[in-house]
CSV table of C-alpha atoms and ligand atoms in Angstrom, one decimal:
chain,number,residue,atom,x,y,z
A,911,MET,CA,77.3,133.1,122.6
A,912,GLU,CA,76.3,130.1,124.7
A,913,LEU,CA,74.5,131.0,127.9
A,914,THR,CA,73.4,128.7,130.8
A,915,LEU,CA,71.2,130.0,133.5
A,916,ASN,CA,69.0,128.7,136.2
A,917,VAL,CA,65.8,130.7,136.2
A,918,ASN,CA,63.3,130.1,139.1
A,919,GLY,CA,64.7,126.6,139.6
A,920,ARG,CA,64.8,125.5,136.0
A,921,GLU,CA,67.8,125.4,133.7
A,922,TRP,CA,67.8,127.5,130.6
A,923,ARG,CA,70.4,127.2,127.8
A,924,GLY,CA,70.5,129.3,124.7
A,925,ASP,CA,72.6,131.2,122.2
A,926,VAL,CA,72.4,135.0,122.9
A,927,PRO,CA,74.0,138.1,121.4
A,928,GLY,CA,76.5,139.9,123.6
A,929,ARG,CA,74.4,143.0,123.6
A,930,LEU,CA,71.2,141.3,125.0
A,931,ILE,CA,70.2,142.8,128.3
A,932,LEU,CA,69.1,140.4,131.1
A,933,ALA,CA,65.7,142.0,131.5
A,934,ASP,CA,65.0,141.6,127.8
A,935,LEU,CA,66.0,138.0,127.9
A,936,LEU,CA,63.7,137.3,130.8
A,937,ARG,CA,60.8,139.2,129.2
A,938,ASP,CA,61.1,138.5,125.5
A,939,ARG,CA,62.6,135.0,125.4
A,940,LEU,CA,61.5,133.4,128.6
A,941,HIS,CA,58.2,135.3,128.6
A,942,LEU,CA,58.6,136.1,132.3
A,943,THR,CA,56.9,139.5,132.0
A,944,GLY,CA,56.5,139.9,135.7
A,945,THR,CA,59.9,141.7,135.6
A,946,HIS,CA,58.9,145.2,134.6
A,947,LEU,CA,60.9,147.8,132.7
A,948,GLY,CA,60.4,151.4,133.6
A,949,CYS,CA,63.4,153.7,133.1
A,950,GLU,CA,65.8,151.1,131.7
A,951,GLN,CA,68.7,153.0,133.2
A,952,GLY,CA,68.9,151.9,136.8
A,953,VAL,CA,66.9,154.5,138.5
A,954,CYS,CA,63.4,153.1,139.1
A,955,GLY,CA,64.0,149.5,140.4
A,956,ALA,CA,61.0,148.0,138.6
A,957,CYS,CA,63.3,145.4,136.9
A,958,THR,CA,64.8,144.1,140.1
A,959,VAL,CA,65.5,140.4,140.2
A,960,LEU,CA,67.7,138.2,142.4
A,961,VAL,CA,71.0,137.0,141.0
A,962,ASP,CA,72.5,134.3,143.2
A,963,GLY,CA,70.3,135.7,146.0
A,964,GLU,CA,71.2,139.3,145.6
A,965,ALA,CA,68.8,142.0,144.3
A,966,VAL,CA,70.1,143.7,141.2
A,967,ARG,CA,68.8,145.8,138.3
A,968,SER,CA,68.1,143.4,135.4
A,969,CYS,CA,68.2,146.4,133.0
A,970,LEU,CA,71.8,147.0,134.0
A,971,MET,CA,73.2,143.6,133.3
A,972,LEU,CA,74.0,141.8,130.1
A,973,ALA,CA,72.4,138.4,129.9
A,974,LEU,CA,75.9,136.9,129.5
A,975,GLN,CA,77.0,138.5,132.8
A,976,ALA,CA,74.6,136.1,134.5
A,977,ASP,CA,76.1,133.0,132.9
A,978,GLY,CA,76.1,130.2,135.4
A,979,CYS,CA,74.0,132.1,137.9
A,980,SER,CA,70.7,131.4,139.5
A,981,ILE,CA,68.0,134.0,138.8
A,982,ARG,CA,64.8,134.5,140.7
A,983,THR,CA,62.0,136.6,139.3
A,984,VAL,CA,58.7,137.6,140.8
A,985,GLU,CA,57.1,134.6,139.2
A,986,SER,CA,59.1,132.4,141.7
A,987,LEU,CA,57.3,133.8,144.7
A,988,ALA,CA,53.9,132.1,144.0
A,989,PRO,CA,54.8,129.0,141.9
A,990,ASP,CA,51.4,127.4,142.5
A,991,GLY,CA,49.4,130.5,142.4
A,992,GLN,CA,49.5,130.6,146.2
A,993,LEU,CA,50.6,134.1,147.3
A,994,SER,CA,53.8,134.1,149.4
A,995,ARG,CA,53.8,135.7,152.8
A,996,ILE,CA,55.0,139.1,151.6
A,997,GLN,CA,52.6,139.1,148.6
A,998,ALA,CA,49.7,138.4,150.9
A,999,ALA,CA,50.9,141.2,153.2
A,1000,PHE,CA,51.0,143.6,150.2
A,1001,LEU,CA,47.5,142.7,149.4
A,1002,ARG,CA,46.3,143.1,153.0
A,1003,HIS,CA,48.0,146.5,153.5
A,1004,ARG,CA,47.0,147.8,150.0
A,1005,ALA,CA,50.7,148.1,149.2
A,1006,LEU,CA,50.0,148.3,145.5
A,1007,GLN,CA,47.7,150.3,143.3
A,1008,CYS,CA,48.7,150.1,139.7
A,1009,GLY,CA,51.2,147.4,140.5
A,1010,PHE,CA,53.9,148.5,138.1
A,1011,CYS,CA,56.5,148.8,140.8
A,1012,THR,CA,55.4,145.8,142.7
A,1013,PRO,CA,57.6,143.0,141.2
A,1014,GLY,CA,60.7,145.2,141.8
A,1015,PHE,CA,59.7,145.9,145.4
A,1016,LEU,CA,59.0,142.3,146.1
A,1017,MET,CA,62.4,141.1,144.8
A,1018,SER,CA,64.3,143.8,146.7
A,1019,ILE,CA,62.3,142.9,149.9
A,1020,THR,CA,63.0,139.2,149.3
A,1021,GLU,CA,66.7,139.8,149.6
A,1022,LEU,CA,66.2,141.8,152.8
A,1023,LEU,CA,63.9,139.2,154.4
A,1024,ASP,CA,66.1,136.3,153.4
A,1025,SER,CA,69.1,138.0,155.0
A,1026,GLY,CA,67.4,137.5,158.3
A,1027,GLN,CA,68.4,140.9,159.4
A,1028,ARG,CA,65.7,143.1,161.0
A,1029,TYR,CA,65.3,146.7,160.0
A,1030,ASN,CA,63.2,149.4,161.7
A,1031,ARG,CA,60.8,151.6,159.7
A,1032,GLU,CA,63.4,154.3,159.0
A,1033,GLU,CA,66.1,151.8,157.9
A,1034,LEU,CA,63.6,150.0,155.6
A,1035,ALA,CA,62.6,153.3,154.0
A,1036,GLU,CA,66.3,153.9,153.3
A,1037,MET,CA,66.9,150.3,152.0
A,1038,LEU,CA,63.9,150.6,149.7
A,1039,SER,CA,64.8,154.0,148.4
A,1040,GLY,CA,66.0,152.3,145.2
A,1041,ASN,CA,62.5,151.3,144.2
A,1042,VAL,CA,60.2,154.0,143.0
A,1043,CYS,CA,56.4,153.9,143.5
A,1044,ARG,CA,54.2,156.6,142.1
A,1045,CYS,CA,51.0,155.4,143.7
A,1046,THR,CA,51.1,154.2,147.2
A,1047,GLY,CA,53.2,156.8,149.0
A,1048,TYR,CA,55.3,154.0,150.4
A,1049,GLU,CA,53.8,153.8,153.9
A,1050,PRO,CA,51.7,150.7,153.2
A,1051,ILE,CA,54.7,149.0,151.6
A,1052,LEU,CA,56.7,149.6,154.8
A,1053,ASP,CA,53.8,148.3,156.9
A,1054,ALA,CA,53.7,145.0,154.8
A,1055,VAL,CA,57.5,144.5,155.2
A,1056,LEU,CA,57.5,145.2,158.9
A,1057,GLU,CA,54.8,142.6,159.4
A,1058,CYS,CA,56.8,140.0,157.5
A,1059,GLN,CA,59.9,140.6,159.6
A,1060,ASP,CA,58.1,139.2,162.6
B,728,MET,CA,71.4,161.1,136.7
B,729,ALA,CA,68.2,162.9,135.9
B,730,THR,CA,69.5,164.2,132.6
B,731,TRP,CA,69.8,160.7,131.4
B,732,GLY,CA,66.1,160.2,131.0
B,733,LEU,CA,65.9,162.4,127.9
B,734,HIS,CA,68.7,160.6,126.2
B,735,ALA,CA,67.2,157.2,126.9
B,736,TYR,CA,63.9,158.0,125.2
B,737,ARG,CA,65.6,159.7,122.3
B,738,ALA,CA,68.0,156.8,121.8
B,739,ARG,CA,65.1,154.4,121.7
B,740,ASP,CA,63.2,156.4,119.1
B,741,LEU,CA,66.3,156.7,116.9
B,742,THR,CA,67.1,153.0,117.1
B,743,GLN,CA,63.6,151.6,116.9
B,744,HIS,CA,64.5,149.9,113.7
B,745,ASP,CA,67.2,147.6,114.8
B,746,TRP,CA,66.4,147.1,118.4
B,747,ARG,CA,63.4,145.0,117.7
B,748,THR,CA,65.0,143.0,114.9
B,749,GLU,CA,67.5,140.6,116.4
B,750,ALA,CA,66.1,137.1,116.5
B,751,GLY,CA,64.0,136.5,119.5
B,752,GLY,CA,64.0,139.8,121.3
B,753,THR,CA,64.9,143.4,122.0
B,754,VAL,CA,68.5,144.7,121.9
B,755,LYS,CA,69.5,148.2,122.9
B,756,PRO,CA,73.3,148.6,122.7
B,757,ALA,CA,75.0,148.8,119.4
B,758,PRO,CA,76.7,145.5,118.4
B,759,PHE,CA,80.1,144.6,120.0
B,760,GLU,CA,82.3,141.6,120.3
B,761,TYR,CA,82.1,140.2,123.8
B,762,HIS,CA,85.2,138.9,125.6
B,763,ARG,CA,85.4,137.1,128.9
B,764,PRO,CA,89.0,136.5,129.9
B,765,GLY,CA,89.6,134.1,132.7
B,766,SER,CA,92.8,135.6,134.0
B,767,LEU,CA,94.6,138.9,134.3
B,768,ALA,CA,97.3,137.9,131.7
B,769,GLU,CA,94.5,137.1,129.2
B,770,ALA,CA,92.7,140.3,130.0
B,771,LEU,CA,95.9,142.4,129.4
B,772,GLU,CA,96.5,140.6,126.2
B,773,VAL,CA,92.9,141.4,125.0
B,774,ILE,CA,93.0,145.1,126.0
B,775,GLY,CA,96.5,145.4,124.5
B,776,ARG,CA,95.2,144.1,121.2
B,777,TYR,CA,92.1,146.4,120.9
B,778,GLY,CA,93.1,149.5,122.9
B,779,ASP,CA,90.5,152.3,122.5
B,780,GLU,CA,88.1,150.1,120.5
B,781,LEU,CA,87.5,148.2,123.7
B,782,LYS,CA,85.8,149.0,127.0
B,783,PRO,CA,86.3,146.9,130.1
B,784,LEU,CA,83.0,146.0,131.7
B,785,ALA,CA,83.1,145.9,135.6
B,786,GLY,CA,79.7,146.0,137.4
B,787,GLY,CA,78.0,147.7,134.4
B,788,GLN,CA,76.1,150.2,136.6
B,789,SER,CA,77.5,153.1,134.7
B,790,LEU,CA,78.6,151.5,131.4
B,791,ILE,CA,75.4,149.5,130.6
B,792,PRO,CA,73.2,152.6,130.6
B,793,MET,CA,75.7,154.3,128.4
B,794,LEU,CA,75.7,151.3,126.0
B,795,ALA,CA,71.9,151.1,126.0
B,796,MET,CA,71.6,154.8,125.1
B,797,ARG,CA,74.4,154.4,122.6
B,798,LEU,CA,76.4,157.1,124.3
B,799,ALA,CA,79.2,154.6,124.2
B,800,ARG,CA,79.6,152.3,121.2
B,801,PRO,CA,82.8,150.2,121.7
B,802,SER,CA,83.4,147.5,119.1
B,803,HIS,CA,84.8,145.2,121.9
B,804,LEU,CA,83.6,144.7,125.4
B,805,MET,CA,85.7,142.8,127.9
B,806,ASP,CA,83.8,141.4,130.9
B,807,LEU,CA,86.2,141.3,133.9
B,808,GLN,CA,83.9,139.3,136.1
B,809,ARG,CA,86.0,136.1,135.8
B,810,VAL,CA,89.4,137.7,136.5
B,811,ALA,CA,89.8,136.3,140.0
B,812,GLU,CA,93.0,138.4,140.6
B,813,LEU,CA,90.9,141.6,140.5
B,814,ARG,CA,88.5,140.5,143.3
B,815,ARG,CA,90.8,140.3,146.2
B,816,VAL,CA,91.2,142.6,149.2
B,817,VAL,CA,94.6,142.1,150.9
B,818,ARG,CA,96.1,144.0,153.9
B,819,GLU,CA,99.8,144.5,153.6
B,820,GLY,CA,101.1,146.4,156.7
B,821,ASN,CA,99.4,149.7,156.7
B,822,VAL,CA,98.1,149.5,153.1
B,823,LEU,CA,94.8,147.9,152.0
B,824,ARG,CA,95.1,146.6,148.5
B,825,VAL,CA,91.6,146.6,147.0
B,826,GLY,CA,91.1,144.8,143.7
B,827,ALA,CA,89.4,146.7,140.9
B,828,MET,CA,86.5,144.3,140.8
B,829,VAL,CA,85.7,144.4,144.5
B,830,ARG,CA,82.1,145.6,144.8
B,831,HIS,CA,80.9,148.5,146.9
B,832,ARG,CA,78.9,145.8,148.8
B,833,ASP,CA,82.1,143.8,149.5
B,834,MET,CA,83.7,146.9,151.0
B,835,GLU,CA,80.7,147.5,153.2
B,836,ARG,CA,81.4,144.1,154.7
B,837,THR,CA,85.2,144.4,155.0
B,838,ALA,CA,86.3,145.0,158.6
B,839,GLU,CA,89.6,146.8,157.8
B,840,VAL,CA,88.1,149.7,155.8
B,841,PRO,CA,88.8,153.1,157.3
B,842,SER,CA,85.9,154.7,159.1
B,843,VAL,CA,85.5,157.5,156.5
B,844,VAL,CA,85.1,154.8,153.8
B,845,ALA,CA,82.5,153.0,155.9
B,846,THR,CA,80.6,156.2,156.3
B,847,ALA,CA,80.7,157.1,152.7
B,848,ILE,CA,79.8,153.7,151.0
B,849,PRO,CA,76.1,153.7,152.0
B,850,HIS,CA,75.8,156.9,150.0
B,851,ILE,CA,76.7,155.1,146.8
B,852,GLY,CA,73.4,154.5,145.0
B,853,HIS,CA,71.1,151.9,146.5
B,854,PHE,CA,72.0,148.5,147.9
B,855,GLN,CA,71.0,147.0,144.5
B,856,ILE,CA,73.6,149.2,142.8
B,857,ARG,CA,76.2,148.4,145.4
B,858,ASN,CA,75.5,144.6,144.8
B,859,ARG,CA,77.1,145.1,141.3
B,860,GLY,CA,79.0,148.4,141.2
B,861,THR,CA,82.8,148.1,141.8
B,862,VAL,CA,85.6,150.2,143.2
B,863,GLY,CA,87.5,150.1,140.0
B,864,GLY,CA,84.5,150.9,137.8
B,865,SER,CA,83.7,154.0,140.0
B,866,LEU,CA,87.2,155.3,139.8
B,867,ALA,CA,87.6,154.6,136.0
B,868,HIS,CA,84.2,156.2,135.3
B,869,MET,CA,85.2,159.3,137.2
B,870,ASP,CA,81.9,161.0,137.9
B,871,PRO,CA,82.8,164.2,139.7
B,872,ALA,CA,80.1,163.5,142.3
B,873,ALA,CA,81.1,159.9,143.0
B,874,GLU,CA,82.4,158.9,146.4
B,875,TRP,CA,85.4,156.7,145.4
B,876,PRO,CA,87.4,159.4,143.5
B,877,ALA,CA,86.9,161.7,146.5
B,878,LEU,CA,87.9,159.0,149.1
B,879,SER,CA,91.0,158.1,147.2
B,880,LEU,CA,92.1,161.7,147.1
B,881,LEU,CA,91.3,162.1,150.8
B,882,LEU,CA,93.3,159.1,151.9
B,883,GLY,CA,96.2,159.6,149.5
B,884,CYS,CA,95.5,156.4,147.5
B,885,SER,CA,97.2,155.2,144.3
B,886,VAL,CA,95.7,153.4,141.4
B,887,VAL,CA,97.7,150.5,140.0
B,888,ALA,CA,97.5,150.5,136.2
B,889,VAL,CA,98.8,147.5,134.2
B,890,SER,CA,99.3,146.8,130.6
B,891,THR,CA,101.4,144.4,128.6
B,892,ARG,CA,104.0,147.2,128.7
B,893,GLY,CA,104.3,147.0,132.4
B,894,SER,CA,102.8,148.4,135.6
B,895,ARG,CA,102.6,151.9,137.2
B,896,ARG,CA,101.2,153.5,140.3
B,897,ILE,CA,99.1,156.7,139.7
B,898,PRO,CA,98.5,158.9,142.7
B,899,ALA,CA,94.8,159.8,143.1
B,900,ASP,CA,95.5,163.5,142.4
B,901,ASP,CA,97.0,162.6,139.0
B,902,PHE,CA,94.4,159.9,138.2
B,903,ALA,CA,91.2,162.0,138.1
B,904,ILE,CA,91.5,164.5,135.3
B,905,GLY,CA,87.9,165.6,134.9
B,906,PRO,CA,84.4,164.3,134.3
B,907,LEU,CA,84.7,160.8,132.7
B,908,MET,CA,88.4,161.4,132.2
B,909,THR,CA,91.3,159.6,133.9
B,910,ALA,CA,95.0,159.1,133.4
B,911,LEU,CA,94.4,155.5,132.2
B,912,GLU,CA,95.9,154.8,128.8
B,913,PRO,CA,93.6,152.9,126.3
B,914,ASP,CA,95.6,149.7,126.8
B,915,GLU,CA,95.8,149.9,130.5
B,916,LEU,CA,93.6,148.1,133.0
B,917,MET,CA,93.2,149.3,136.6
B,918,THR,CA,94.0,146.3,138.8
B,919,GLU,CA,94.1,147.7,142.3
B,920,LEU,CA,93.5,150.7,144.5
B,921,LEU,CA,96.2,151.0,147.2
B,922,VAL,CA,94.6,152.5,150.3
B,923,PRO,CA,97.0,153.7,153.1
B,924,LEU,CA,95.2,153.1,156.4
B,925,PRO,CA,94.8,156.3,158.3
B,926,GLU,CA,95.7,156.7,162.0
B,927,GLY,CA,92.6,158.3,163.4
B,928,GLY,CA,88.9,158.8,162.6
B,929,GLY,CA,87.8,161.0,159.8
B,930,GLY,CA,84.7,162.9,158.8
B,931,PHE,CA,82.4,162.5,155.8
B,932,ALA,CA,79.2,164.2,154.7
B,933,GLU,CA,77.2,164.9,151.6
B,934,VAL,CA,74.0,166.5,150.4
B,935,GLU,CA,71.8,164.6,148.0
B,936,ARG,CA,68.3,165.4,146.8
B,937,ARG,CA,67.0,161.9,147.5
B,938,SER,CA,68.7,159.0,149.2
B,939,GLY,CA,70.8,157.1,146.6
B,940,ASP,CA,71.2,160.0,144.3
B,941,PHE,CA,74.6,161.3,143.4
B,942,ALA,CA,75.8,164.0,145.8
B,943,LEU,CA,75.1,167.7,144.9
B,944,VAL,CA,78.2,168.3,146.9
B,945,GLY,CA,80.1,166.4,149.6
B,946,ALA,CA,83.2,166.8,151.8
B,947,GLY,CA,85.6,164.6,153.7
B,948,CYS,CA,88.3,165.2,156.3
B,949,GLN,CA,91.1,162.9,157.5
B,950,ASP,CA,94.2,163.7,159.5
B,951,GLY,CA,94.2,167.3,158.4
B,952,THR,CA,93.4,166.6,154.7
B,953,VAL,CA,90.2,168.2,153.4
B,954,VAL,CA,88.5,167.3,150.2
B,955,VAL,CA,85.3,168.5,148.5
B,956,PHE,CA,83.6,166.7,145.7
B,957,GLY,CA,80.6,167.1,143.4
B,958,ALA,CA,81.3,170.9,143.3
B,959,GLY,CA,83.8,171.2,140.4
B,960,PRO,CA,85.0,168.9,137.6
B,961,ARG,CA,86.9,166.6,139.9
B,962,PRO,CA,87.4,166.2,143.7
B,963,GLN,CA,89.4,169.1,145.1
B,964,ARG,CA,91.8,169.3,148.1
B,965,LEU,CA,91.4,172.5,150.0
B,966,ALA,CA,94.9,173.8,150.6
B,967,MET,CA,94.1,177.0,152.4
B,968,THR,CA,91.6,175.3,154.7
B,969,GLU,CA,94.2,172.6,155.5
B,970,GLN,CA,96.7,175.3,156.2
B,971,PHE,CA,94.3,177.1,158.5
B,972,ILE,CA,93.7,173.8,160.4
B,973,LYS,CA,97.4,173.1,160.6
B,974,ALA,CA,98.0,176.5,162.1
B,975,GLY,CA,95.6,175.6,164.9
B,976,GLY,CA,92.4,177.0,163.4
B,977,ALA,CA,89.2,175.5,164.7
B,978,PRO,CA,85.9,174.8,163.0
B,979,GLY,CA,83.7,177.8,162.8
B,980,PRO,CA,82.6,180.7,160.6
B,981,GLU,CA,86.2,181.6,159.7
B,982,LEU,CA,87.1,178.1,158.5
B,983,GLU,CA,83.8,178.0,156.5
B,984,ASN,CA,84.6,181.3,154.8
B,985,ILE,CA,88.1,180.1,153.8
B,986,ALA,CA,86.6,177.0,152.4
B,987,ALA,CA,84.0,178.9,150.5
B,988,LEU,CA,86.7,181.1,148.9
B,989,GLU,CA,88.7,178.2,147.5
B,990,ILE,CA,86.0,175.7,146.5
B,991,VAL,CA,85.8,175.5,142.7
B,992,ALA,CA,82.1,175.1,141.9
B,993,ARG,CA,80.0,174.8,138.8
B,994,GLY,CA,76.3,175.2,138.4
B,995,ASP,CA,73.9,172.9,136.5
B,996,ILE,CA,70.3,171.9,136.4
B,997,HIS,CA,70.5,170.3,139.9
B,998,ALA,CA,72.2,173.2,141.8
B,999,SER,CA,73.8,176.6,141.2
B,1000,ALA,CA,77.6,177.1,141.7
B,1001,GLU,CA,76.9,179.4,144.6
B,1002,TYR,CA,74.7,176.7,146.3
B,1003,ARG,CA,77.5,174.2,145.9
B,1004,ARG,CA,80.2,176.6,147.2
B,1005,ARG,CA,78.2,177.6,150.3
B,1006,THR,CA,76.9,174.2,151.1
B,1007,GLY,CA,80.3,172.6,150.4
B,1008,ALA,CA,81.8,175.0,152.9
B,1009,THR,CA,79.2,174.2,155.5
B,1010,LEU,CA,79.9,170.5,155.0
B,1011,VAL,CA,83.7,171.1,155.2
B,1012,ASN,CA,83.2,172.7,158.6
B,1013,ARG,CA,81.1,169.8,159.7
B,1014,VAL,CA,83.5,167.1,158.6
B,1015,VAL,CA,86.5,168.9,160.2
B,1016,ARG,CA,84.5,168.9,163.4
B,1017,GLN,CA,83.6,165.2,163.0
B,1018,SER,CA,87.2,164.2,162.5
B,1019,ARG,CA,88.3,166.2,165.6
B,1020,THR,CA,85.6,164.5,167.8
B,1021,HIS,CA,87.0,161.2,166.6
B,1022,VAL,CA,90.6,162.2,167.5
B,1023,GLU,CA,89.6,163.4,170.9
B,1024,GLY,CA,87.4,160.4,171.5
B,1025,THR,CA,90.2,157.9,170.9
C,1259,FAD,C1,70.7,154.6,140.1
C,1259,FAD,C2,72.2,154.7,140.3
C,1259,FAD,C3,72.7,155.5,141.3
C,1259,FAD,C4,74.1,155.7,141.5
C,1259,FAD,N1,74.5,156.5,142.5
C,1259,FAD,C5,75.8,156.6,142.7
C,1259,FAD,C6,76.3,157.4,143.7
C,1259,FAD,O1,75.6,158.0,144.5
C,1259,FAD,N2,77.7,157.5,143.9
C,1259,FAD,C7,78.6,156.8,143.0
C,1259,FAD,O2,79.8,156.9,143.2
C,1259,FAD,N3,78.1,156.0,142.1
C,1259,FAD,C8,76.8,155.9,141.9
C,1259,FAD,N4,76.3,155.1,140.8
C,1259,FAD,C9,77.3,154.5,140.0
C,1259,FAD,C10,77.9,153.2,140.6
C,1259,FAD,O3,78.6,153.4,141.7
C,1259,FAD,C11,78.7,152.4,139.6
C,1259,FAD,O4,79.0,151.2,140.2
C,1259,FAD,C12,80.1,153.0,139.2
C,1259,FAD,O5,80.0,154.3,138.8
C,1259,FAD,C13,80.7,152.2,138.1
C,1259,FAD,O6,81.1,151.0,138.6
C,1259,FAD,P1,80.8,149.7,137.8
C,1259,FAD,O7,81.6,148.6,138.4
C,1259,FAD,O8,79.4,149.5,137.6
C,1259,FAD,O9,81.6,150.0,136.4
C,1259,FAD,P2,81.1,149.9,134.9
C,1259,FAD,O10,79.8,150.6,134.7
C,1259,FAD,O11,81.2,148.5,134.4
C,1259,FAD,O12,82.3,150.7,134.2
C,1259,FAD,C14,82.4,152.1,134.3
C,1259,FAD,C15,83.6,152.6,133.5
C,1259,FAD,O13,84.9,152.1,134.0
C,1259,FAD,C16,85.6,151.4,133.1
C,1259,FAD,N5,86.3,150.4,133.8
C,1259,FAD,C17,85.7,149.5,134.7
C,1259,FAD,N6,86.6,148.7,135.3
C,1259,FAD,C18,87.8,149.1,134.8
C,1259,FAD,C19,89.2,148.6,135.0
C,1259,FAD,N7,89.5,147.7,135.9
C,1259,FAD,N8,90.2,149.2,134.3
C,1259,FAD,C20,89.9,150.2,133.4
C,1259,FAD,N9,88.6,150.7,133.2
C,1259,FAD,C21,87.6,150.1,133.9
C,1259,FAD,C22,84.6,150.9,132.1
C,1259,FAD,O14,85.2,150.7,130.8
C,1259,FAD,C23,83.6,152.1,132.1
C,1259,FAD,O15,84.1,153.1,131.2
C,1259,FAD,C24,75.0,155.0,140.6
C,1259,FAD,C25,74.5,154.2,139.6
C,1259,FAD,C26,73.1,154.0,139.4
C,1259,FAD,C27,72.6,153.2,138.3
C,1260,FES,S1,64.0,149.5,134.5
C,1260,FES,FE1,65.7,148.9,135.6
C,1260,FES,S2,65.9,150.4,137.1
C,1260,FES,FE2,64.3,151.2,136.0
C,1261,FES,S1,51.7,150.8,142.8
C,1261,FES,FE1,51.8,152.1,141.0
C,1261,FES,S2,53.8,152.6,141.0
C,1261,FES,FE2,53.7,151.6,142.8
């Protein structure tokens, strides 16, 4: 079936099967492998992307459900190789170790930062509970976000 | 949720052959014909034609994992996203009519929602799940530990079910039959949830292992109605406890014991039946107290 998307500012058109999952489209066809797949059942958050500005699990969406939508993946954060503010804060605070969870965290955080709403540490921990990190213990991630809310 | 992990890996191993083959990428679900109706009339026509060979797709937060693990293999999938009629929230007198495709996130931002609903919604998964998951999908999926089936029983809601044969209202108590089982017929679509707006404040509490997990057990109280969920196969009204309150009984050990006696609980890998019964009773006591504070406070 015909699918039209805007991915990271560029239009993409193609013919896709109904059963193609959005994450697999992004990774396999568009080669945007920054979007990671961990659990593939909605639990870990590694596959988080923005669909029309809202953070969603790309493993829990058919590609066709995103027809006509604007998608942002982690690749959109540093288009010219220049780290964005939140990416630089992650680096400074050592908010990543293996980095597997990082793209998902960054996209969830992007929705929160773009909303303009400010969260305290406790609220942020709650808001980011949908992203699992096995390395950092979360504290440095919260430090990085708190810094970027200023 | 945690039990899904195993299925996922098994499903992948078993289907390794064909999930790599489709031109240009990975596919996990079994093949189906995809339908995207643009109106309610069209949607009813499609579901009427295929009946139990078809699954409606709402937010996909429960259905997509089931498709990907091939626990569900419908031959037809009907995406309801473009059926605008299902996305509305309308207040009519003392009833809030909530369209089946209204997302948890939309309800979080709707001013008219009763306070128990506002308290309960943040417990539904994480904000990324609430960005997609819908009221109708939650009710039709009927996870015994889900918030919407419990809230609809607590507030005395009805589900509007429509087919080409006509339309009917199903009271929440008749709608939820058991885990993943509802009173919907294969050719029926849920179009709305009718939520009677309560007078006073209510109480809501649940215990979850981690924030965003499904509740191990939860409870709600509103205007003398008491409901527990996550304990048994479907949300349960506690008739004896309600009677005790009606007769002037106050929160305390006695109320908690009555609740513990009547809660139907099952045990599984996450918690024992006894844990669910005792913790459920403690939560019942807490939500009854909360609802009284609200009443006295207003
Ligand atoms: C990590 C994670 C955590 C979660 N935690 C919770 C939680 O704590 N509490 C909770 O309640 N839920 C939780 N959920 C589930 C979430 O709330 C889902 O949104 C919900 O269960 C299903 O809604 P949906 O819109 O995604 O429906 P879908 O997944 O699209 O559909 C679910 C079922 O309903 C049927 N259906 C959908 N719409 C209709 C309709 N209009 N008429 C007839 N049938 C219909 C579908 O055919 C399918 O069988 C969680 C999900 C995930 C992935
Ligand atoms: S891969 Fe999507 S949530 Fe884990
Ligand atoms: S940095 Fe390794 S999982 Fe988060």
